mmCIF file of N, CA and C in Angstrom:
data_model
loop_
_atom_site.group_PDB
_atom_site.id
_atom_site.type_symbol
_atom_site.label_atom_id
_atom_site.label_comp_id
_atom_site.label_asym_id
_atom_site.label_seq_id
_atom_site.Cartn_x
_atom_site.Cartn_y
_atom_site.Cartn_z
ATOM 1 N N MET E 260 -8.951 5.542 21.888
ATOM 2 C CA MET E 260 -8.711 5.848 21.085
ATOM 3 C C MET E 260 -8.606 7.367 21.416
ATOM 4 N N PRO E 261 -8.418 8.402 20.487
ATOM 5 C CA PRO E 261 -8.247 9.353 20.836
ATOM 6 C C PRO E 261 -9.777 10.120 20.590
ATOM 7 N N MET E 262 -9.849 11.378 21.279
ATOM 8 C CA MET E 262 -11.428 12.190 20.769
ATOM 9 C C MET E 262 -10.575 13.172 20.228
ATOM 10 N N PRO E 263 -11.996 13.648 19.452
ATOM 11 C CA PRO E 263 -11.453 14.903 18.524
ATOM 12 C C PRO E 263 -10.515 15.749 19.164
ATOM 13 N N ALA E 264 -10.923 16.346 20.274
ATOM 14 C CA ALA E 264 -10.158 17.341 21.053
ATOM 15 C C ALA E 264 -8.768 17.092 21.060
ATOM 16 N N ASP E 265 -8.260 15.650 21.434
ATOM 17 C CA ASP E 265 -7.132 15.416 21.543
ATOM 18 C C ASP E 265 -6.433 15.096 20.194
ATOM 19 N N LEU E 266 -7.193 14.853 18.708
ATOM 20 C CA LEU E 266 -6.503 14.876 17.517
ATOM 21 C C LEU E 266 -5.646 16.006 17.489
ATOM 22 N N ARG E 267 -6.022 17.341 17.891
ATOM 23 C CA ARG E 267 -5.374 18.476 17.770
ATOM 24 C C ARG E 267 -3.841 18.374 18.392
ATOM 25 N N ASP E 268 -3.718 17.775 19.463
ATOM 26 C CA ASP E 268 -2.480 17.521 19.731
ATOM 27 C C ASP E 268 -1.315 17.204 18.414
ATOM 28 N N TYR E 269 -1.727 16.318 17.810
ATOM 29 C CA TYR E 269 -1.121 15.943 16.711
ATOM 30 C C TYR E 269 -0.722 16.839 15.578
ATOM 31 N N ALA E 270 -1.744 17.956 15.636
ATOM 32 C CA ALA E 270 -1.220 18.622 14.107
ATOM 33 C C ALA E 270 -0.174 19.489 14.055
ATOM 34 N N GLY E 271 0.329 20.035 12.835
ATOM 35 C CA GLY E 271 1.420 20.871 12.833
ATOM 36 C C GLY E 271 2.309 20.210 11.852
ATOM 37 N N ARG E 272 3.663 20.716 11.910
ATOM 38 C CA ARG E 272 4.604 20.641 11.019
ATOM 39 C C ARG E 272 5.946 19.775 11.712
ATOM 40 N N TYR E 273 6.304 18.815 11.034
ATOM 41 C CA TYR E 273 7.234 18.054 11.597
ATOM 42 C C TYR E 273 8.356 17.644 10.580
ATOM 43 N N ASP E 274 9.679 17.694 10.708
ATOM 44 C CA ASP E 274 10.749 17.629 9.942
ATOM 45 C C ASP E 274 11.468 16.297 9.979
ATOM 46 N N SER E 275 12.318 15.817 9.037
ATOM 47 C CA SER E 275 13.115 14.554 9.165
ATOM 48 C C SER E 275 14.524 15.111 8.550
ATOM 49 N N GLY E 276 15.359 15.492 9.601
ATOM 50 C CA GLY E 276 16.601 15.504 9.360
ATOM 51 C C GLY E 276 17.345 14.853 8.502
ATOM 52 N N SER E 277 17.211 13.461 8.323
ATOM 53 C CA SER E 277 17.926 12.755 8.043
ATOM 54 C C SER E 277 17.781 12.971 6.234
ATOM 55 N N LEU E 278 16.114 12.938 6.040
ATOM 56 C CA LEU E 278 15.751 13.103 4.740
ATOM 57 C C LEU E 278 15.795 14.438 4.322
ATOM 58 N N GLY E 279 15.930 15.613 5.200
ATOM 59 C CA GLY E 279 15.567 16.837 4.603
ATOM 60 C C GLY E 279 13.907 17.037 4.207
ATOM 61 N N ALA E 280 13.482 16.178 4.498
ATOM 62 C CA ALA E 280 11.904 16.079 4.133
ATOM 63 C C ALA E 280 11.270 16.785 5.056
ATOM 64 N N SER E 281 9.705 17.393 5.045
ATOM 65 C CA SER E 281 8.890 17.818 6.259
ATOM 66 C C SER E 281 7.536 16.844 5.960
ATOM 67 N N ALA E 282 6.600 17.112 6.615
ATOM 68 C CA ALA E 282 5.339 16.898 6.871
ATOM 69 C C ALA E 282 4.387 17.347 7.456
ATOM 70 N N GLU E 283 3.104 17.862 7.134
ATOM 71 C CA GLU E 283 1.944 18.754 7.725
ATOM 72 C C GLU E 283 1.312 17.568 8.223
ATOM 73 N N VAL E 284 0.748 17.624 9.448
ATOM 74 C CA VAL E 284 -0.271 16.701 10.010
ATOM 75 C C VAL E 284 -1.679 17.599 10.599
ATOM 76 N N THR E 285 -2.905 17.132 10.013
ATOM 77 C CA THR E 285 -4.166 17.839 10.506
ATOM 78 C C THR E 285 -4.575 17.025 10.865
ATOM 79 N N ALA E 286 -5.498 17.534 11.949
ATOM 80 C CA ALA E 286 -6.642 16.462 12.657
ATOM 81 C C ALA E 286 -7.890 16.282 11.552
ATOM 82 N N GLY E 287 -8.295 14.989 11.538
ATOM 83 C CA GLY E 287 -9.347 14.915 10.749
ATOM 84 C C GLY E 287 -10.719 14.085 11.826
ATOM 85 N N ASP E 288 -11.575 13.777 10.770
ATOM 86 C CA ASP E 288 -12.613 12.904 11.608
ATOM 87 C C ASP E 288 -12.130 11.497 12.119
ATOM 88 N N GLY E 289 -11.684 11.260 13.270
ATOM 89 C CA GLY E 289 -11.276 10.146 13.953
ATOM 90 C C GLY E 289 -9.972 9.774 13.679
ATOM 91 N N GLY E 290 -9.502 10.680 13.092
ATOM 92 C CA GLY E 290 -8.160 10.213 12.675
ATOM 93 C C GLY E 290 -7.064 11.418 12.041
ATOM 94 N N VAL E 291 -6.148 11.139 11.510
ATOM 95 C CA VAL E 291 -5.026 12.451 11.204
ATOM 96 C C VAL E 291 -4.705 12.278 9.573
ATOM 97 N N ALA E 292 -4.571 13.455 8.965
ATOM 98 C CA ALA E 292 -4.174 13.750 7.500
ATOM 99 C C ALA E 292 -2.522 13.956 7.467
ATOM 100 N N VAL E 293 -1.787 13.312 6.903
ATOM 101 C CA VAL E 293 -0.370 13.673 6.650
ATOM 102 C C VAL E 293 -0.216 13.894 5.194
ATOM 103 N N ARG E 294 0.453 15.070 4.929
ATOM 104 C CA ARG E 294 0.898 15.594 4.129
ATOM 105 C C ARG E 294 2.210 15.518 3.603
ATOM 106 N N PHE E 295 3.013 14.812 3.000
ATOM 107 C CA PHE E 295 4.559 14.801 2.907
ATOM 108 C C PHE E 295 4.877 15.778 1.990
ATOM 109 N N GLY E 296 6.050 16.869 2.447
ATOM 110 C CA GLY E 296 6.638 17.616 1.263
ATOM 111 C C GLY E 296 6.244 18.764 1.527
ATOM 112 N N ARG E 297 6.798 19.734 1.107
ATOM 113 C CA ARG E 297 5.874 21.234 0.911
ATOM 114 C C ARG E 297 4.909 21.339 -0.333
ATOM 115 N N GLY E 298 5.266 20.918 -1.121
ATOM 116 C CA GLY E 298 4.627 20.541 -2.390
ATOM 117 C C GLY E 298 3.699 19.735 -2.645
ATOM 118 N N SER E 299 3.617 18.878 -2.092
ATOM 119 C CA SER E 299 2.537 17.667 -1.881
ATOM 120 C C SER E 299 1.002 17.849 -1.787
ATOM 121 N N LEU E 300 0.571 17.787 -2.990
ATOM 122 C CA LEU E 300 -1.082 17.846 -3.040
ATOM 123 C C LEU E 300 -1.581 16.913 -2.428
ATOM 124 N N SER E 301 -1.310 15.647 -2.262
ATOM 125 C CA SER E 301 -2.022 14.340 -1.827
ATOM 126 C C SER E 301 -1.738 14.353 -0.228
ATOM 127 N N ARG E 302 -3.185 14.335 0.176
ATOM 128 C CA ARG E 302 -3.239 14.038 1.794
ATOM 129 C C ARG E 302 -3.578 12.221 1.951
ATOM 130 N N LEU E 303 -2.825 11.693 2.937
ATOM 131 C CA LEU E 303 -2.806 10.547 3.465
ATOM 132 C C LEU E 303 -3.630 10.606 4.688
ATOM 133 N N GLU E 304 -4.778 9.975 4.511
ATOM 134 C CA GLU E 304 -5.929 10.023 5.683
ATOM 135 C C GLU E 304 -5.345 8.693 6.416
ATOM 136 N N LEU E 305 -5.043 8.998 7.643
ATOM 137 C CA LEU E 305 -5.048 8.033 8.583
ATOM 138 C C LEU E 305 -6.064 7.847 9.501
ATOM 139 N N ALA E 306 -6.582 6.331 10.016
ATOM 140 C CA ALA E 306 -7.583 6.494 11.037
ATOM 141 C C ALA E 306 -6.952 5.941 12.330
ATOM 142 N N ALA E 307 -7.658 6.242 13.642
ATOM 143 C CA ALA E 307 -7.032 6.005 14.911
ATOM 144 C C ALA E 307 -7.040 4.492 14.957
ATOM 145 N N ALA E 308 -5.786 3.669 15.379
ATOM 146 C CA ALA E 308 -5.942 2.409 15.580
ATOM 147 C C ALA E 308 -5.692 1.823 17.034
ATOM 148 N N SER E 309 -4.907 3.117 17.567
ATOM 149 C CA SER E 309 -4.729 2.848 19.022
ATOM 150 C C SER E 309 -4.295 3.901 19.557
ATOM 151 N N PRO E 310 -3.925 4.296 20.807
ATOM 152 C CA PRO E 310 -3.260 5.544 21.501
ATOM 153 C C PRO E 310 -2.113 5.572 20.720
ATOM 154 N N ASP E 311 -2.126 6.859 19.864
ATOM 155 C CA ASP E 311 -0.996 7.524 19.464
ATOM 156 C C ASP E 311 -0.399 6.909 18.383
ATOM 157 N N VAL E 312 -1.231 5.660 17.712
ATOM 158 C CA VAL E 312 -0.930 5.123 16.383
ATOM 159 C C VAL E 312 -2.066 5.452 15.553
ATOM 160 N N PHE E 313 -1.820 5.582 14.146
ATOM 161 C CA PHE E 313 -2.738 5.953 13.364
ATOM 162 C C PHE E 313 -2.685 4.830 11.994
ATOM 163 N N ARG E 314 -3.494 4.448 11.218
ATOM 164 C CA ARG E 314 -3.017 3.695 10.113
ATOM 165 C C ARG E 314 -4.051 3.677 9.058
ATOM 166 N N ARG E 315 -3.719 3.184 7.769
ATOM 167 C CA ARG E 315 -4.878 2.903 6.736
ATOM 168 C C ARG E 315 -3.959 1.684 6.042
ATOM 169 N N GLY E 316 -4.580 0.645 6.096
ATOM 170 C CA GLY E 316 -3.593 -0.634 5.711
ATOM 171 C C GLY E 316 -2.535 -0.616 6.279
ATOM 172 N N SER E 317 -1.583 -0.832 5.213
ATOM 173 C CA SER E 317 -0.378 -1.077 6.071
ATOM 174 C C SER E 317 0.342 0.080 6.138
ATOM 175 N N MET E 318 -0.076 0.962 5.982
ATOM 176 C CA MET E 318 0.623 2.572 6.289
ATOM 177 C C MET E 318 0.506 2.836 7.718
ATOM 178 N N ILE E 319 1.308 3.174 8.576
ATOM 179 C CA ILE E 319 1.285 3.398 10.247
ATOM 180 C C ILE E 319 1.930 4.502 10.397
ATOM 181 N N ALA E 320 1.371 5.442 11.062
ATOM 182 C CA ALA E 320 2.247 6.296 12.017
ATOM 183 C C ALA E 320 2.159 6.035 12.947
ATOM 184 N N ARG E 321 2.854 6.366 13.840
ATOM 185 C CA ARG E 321 3.033 6.268 15.675
ATOM 186 C C ARG E 321 4.113 7.574 16.190
ATOM 187 N N PHE E 322 2.827 8.149 17.079
ATOM 188 C CA PHE E 322 3.204 9.502 17.363
ATOM 189 C C PHE E 322 4.310 9.244 18.872
ATOM 190 N N HIS E 323 4.982 10.063 18.803
ATOM 191 C CA HIS E 323 5.940 10.002 20.305
ATOM 192 C C HIS E 323 5.771 11.259 21.039
ATOM 193 N N ARG E 324 5.868 11.146 22.460
ATOM 194 C CA ARG E 324 5.464 11.874 23.538
ATOM 195 C C ARG E 324 7.139 12.315 24.301
ATOM 196 N N ASN E 325 7.287 13.528 24.753
ATOM 197 C CA ASN E 325 8.138 13.607 25.407
ATOM 198 C C ASN E 325 7.472 13.279 27.410
ATOM 199 N N GLY E 326 8.611 13.645 28.004
ATOM 200 C CA GLY E 326 8.155 13.259 29.796
ATOM 201 C C GLY E 326 6.907 14.035 30.123
ATOM 202 N N ALA E 327 6.748 15.187 29.388
ATOM 203 C CA ALA E 327 5.794 15.808 29.803
ATOM 204 C C ALA E 327 4.331 15.755 28.813
ATOM 205 N N GLY E 328 4.423 14.737 28.226
ATOM 206 C CA GLY E 328 3.071 14.244 27.295
ATOM 207 C C GLY E 328 2.789 15.114 26.360
ATOM 208 N N GLU E 329 3.751 16.038 25.722
ATOM 209 C CA GLU E 329 3.579 16.720 24.442
ATOM 210 C C GLU E 329 4.305 15.569 23.680
ATOM 211 N N VAL E 330 3.311 15.736 22.298
ATOM 212 C CA VAL E 330 3.333 14.969 21.157
ATOM 213 C C VAL E 330 4.872 16.029 20.320
ATOM 214 N N VAL E 331 5.869 15.197 20.024
ATOM 215 C CA VAL E 331 7.263 15.849 19.924
ATOM 216 C C VAL E 331 7.644 15.117 18.606
ATOM 217 N N GLY E 332 7.144 14.222 17.933
ATOM 218 C CA GLY E 332 7.430 13.621 16.826
ATOM 219 C C GLY E 332 6.359 12.180 16.061
ATOM 220 N N PHE E 333 7.014 11.514 15.241
ATOM 221 C CA PHE E 333 6.120 10.695 14.774
ATOM 222 C C PHE E 333 6.780 9.823 13.818
ATOM 223 N N SER E 334 6.819 8.495 14.081
ATOM 224 C CA SER E 334 7.590 7.507 12.722
ATOM 225 C C SER E 334 6.470 6.888 11.900
ATOM 226 N N TYR E 335 6.816 6.817 10.613
ATOM 227 C CA TYR E 335 6.114 6.699 9.678
ATOM 228 C C TYR E 335 6.824 5.242 8.910
ATOM 229 N N SER E 336 5.694 4.119 8.746
ATOM 230 C CA SER E 336 6.125 3.065 7.887
ATOM 231 C C SER E 336 5.314 2.449 7.207
ATOM 232 N N ASP E 337 5.448 2.372 5.842
ATOM 233 C CA ASP E 337 4.954 1.344 4.686
ATOM 234 C C ASP E 337 5.654 0.453 4.198
ATOM 235 N N PRO E 338 5.448 -0.544 3.255
ATOM 236 C CA PRO E 338 6.217 -1.509 2.488
ATOM 237 C C PRO E 338 6.998 -0.761 2.156
ATOM 238 N N LEU E 339 7.210 0.293 1.546
ATOM 239 C CA LEU E 339 8.297 0.759 0.795
ATOM 240 C C LEU E 339 9.360 1.853 1.501
ATOM 241 N N LEU E 340 8.477 2.161 2.730
ATOM 242 C CA LEU E 340 9.352 3.278 2.972
ATOM 243 C C LEU E 340 9.284 2.970 4.770
ATOM 244 N N PRO E 341 9.848 2.058 5.397
ATOM 245 C CA PRO E 341 10.110 1.555 6.642
ATOM 246 C C PRO E 341 10.725 2.502 7.793
ATOM 247 N N GLY E 342 10.093 3.067 8.959
ATOM 248 C CA GLY E 342 10.472 3.562 9.861
ATOM 249 C C GLY E 342 11.185 4.912 9.593
ATOM 250 N N LEU E 343 10.390 5.713 8.729
ATOM 251 C CA LEU E 343 10.949 6.938 8.606
ATOM 252 C C LEU E 343 10.527 7.946 9.932
ATOM 253 N N ARG E 344 11.532 8.841 10.560
ATOM 254 C CA ARG E 344 11.168 9.775 11.551
ATOM 255 C C ARG E 344 11.266 11.050 11.504
ATOM 256 N N PHE E 345 9.998 11.598 11.837
ATOM 257 C CA PHE E 345 9.938 13.052 11.948
ATOM 258 C C PHE E 345 9.697 13.813 13.174
ATOM 259 N N MET E 346 10.397 14.848 13.468
ATOM 260 C CA MET E 346 10.234 15.489 14.710
ATOM 261 C C MET E 346 9.859 16.871 14.464
ATOM 262 N N ARG E 347 9.051 17.221 15.703
ATOM 263 C CA ARG E 347 8.618 18.842 15.345
ATOM 264 C C ARG E 347 9.901 19.454 15.457
ATOM 265 N N PRO E 348 9.895 20.923 15.130
ATOM 266 C CA PRO E 348 10.937 21.752 15.306
ATOM 267 C C PRO E 348 10.756 22.092 16.734
ATOM 268 N N VAL E 349 12.029 22.678 17.212
ATOM 269 C CA VAL E 349 12.067 22.900 18.720
ATOM 270 C C VAL E 349 10.749 24.319 19.313
ATOM 271 N N GLU E 350 10.810 25.054 18.385
ATOM 272 C CA GLU E 350 9.845 25.727 18.879
ATOM 273 C C GLU E 350 8.206 25.590 18.864
ATOM 274 N N GLU E 351 8.033 24.273 18.220
ATOM 275 C CA GLU E 351 6.836 23.543 18.294
ATOM 276 C C GLU E 351 6.482 22.812 19.560
ATOM 277 N N GLY E 352 7.512 22.761 20.497
ATOM 278 C CA GLY E 352 7.237 21.769 21.460
ATOM 279 C C GLY E 352 8.158 20.550 21.360
ATOM 280 N N ASN E 353 9.411 20.669 21.076
ATOM 281 C CA ASN E 353 10.093 19.681 20.906
ATOM 282 C C ASN E 353 11.171 19.913 21.879
ATOM 283 N N ARG E 354 10.831 19.890 22.961
ATOM 284 C CA ARG E 354 11.879 20.387 24.250
ATOM 285 C C ARG E 354 12.637 19.152 24.984
ATOM 286 N N ASP E 355 11.972 18.311 24.759
ATOM 287 C CA ASP E 355 12.680 16.865 25.888
ATOM 288 C C ASP E 355 12.729 15.761 24.653
ATOM 289 N N SER E 356 13.204 14.701 25.234
ATOM 290 C CA SER E 356 13.904 13.675 24.527
ATOM 291 C C SER E 356 12.273 12.760 24.607
ATOM 292 N N LEU E 357 12.436 11.836 23.706
ATOM 293 C CA LEU E 357 11.224 10.824 23.275
ATOM 294 C C LEU E 357 10.909 10.221 24.411
ATOM 295 N N SER E 358 9.842 9.613 24.750
ATOM 296 C CA SER E 358 9.477 8.935 26.064
ATOM 297 C C SER E 358 9.059 7.331 25.235
#
């Protein structure tokens, strides 16, 4: 499971080019919080389930790393939205392809 210091690795802004949508991820107690969209007021709190995987019921976020071990994106799935992909903007560390 990720330790609290490691949770900061996931924090930041992510974009979904295919949807024109964004997500903001922040570190929380034992997990991460995701806020979808720039004007979204609700945060989705997800608990650590395994390395790079966070969930709440059937809502799952799987984070992806590049060859250097940097978090570069995540995939989000729930029963209504399977397999949405979000990537960090290049200036935030998306320098290499996903591993």
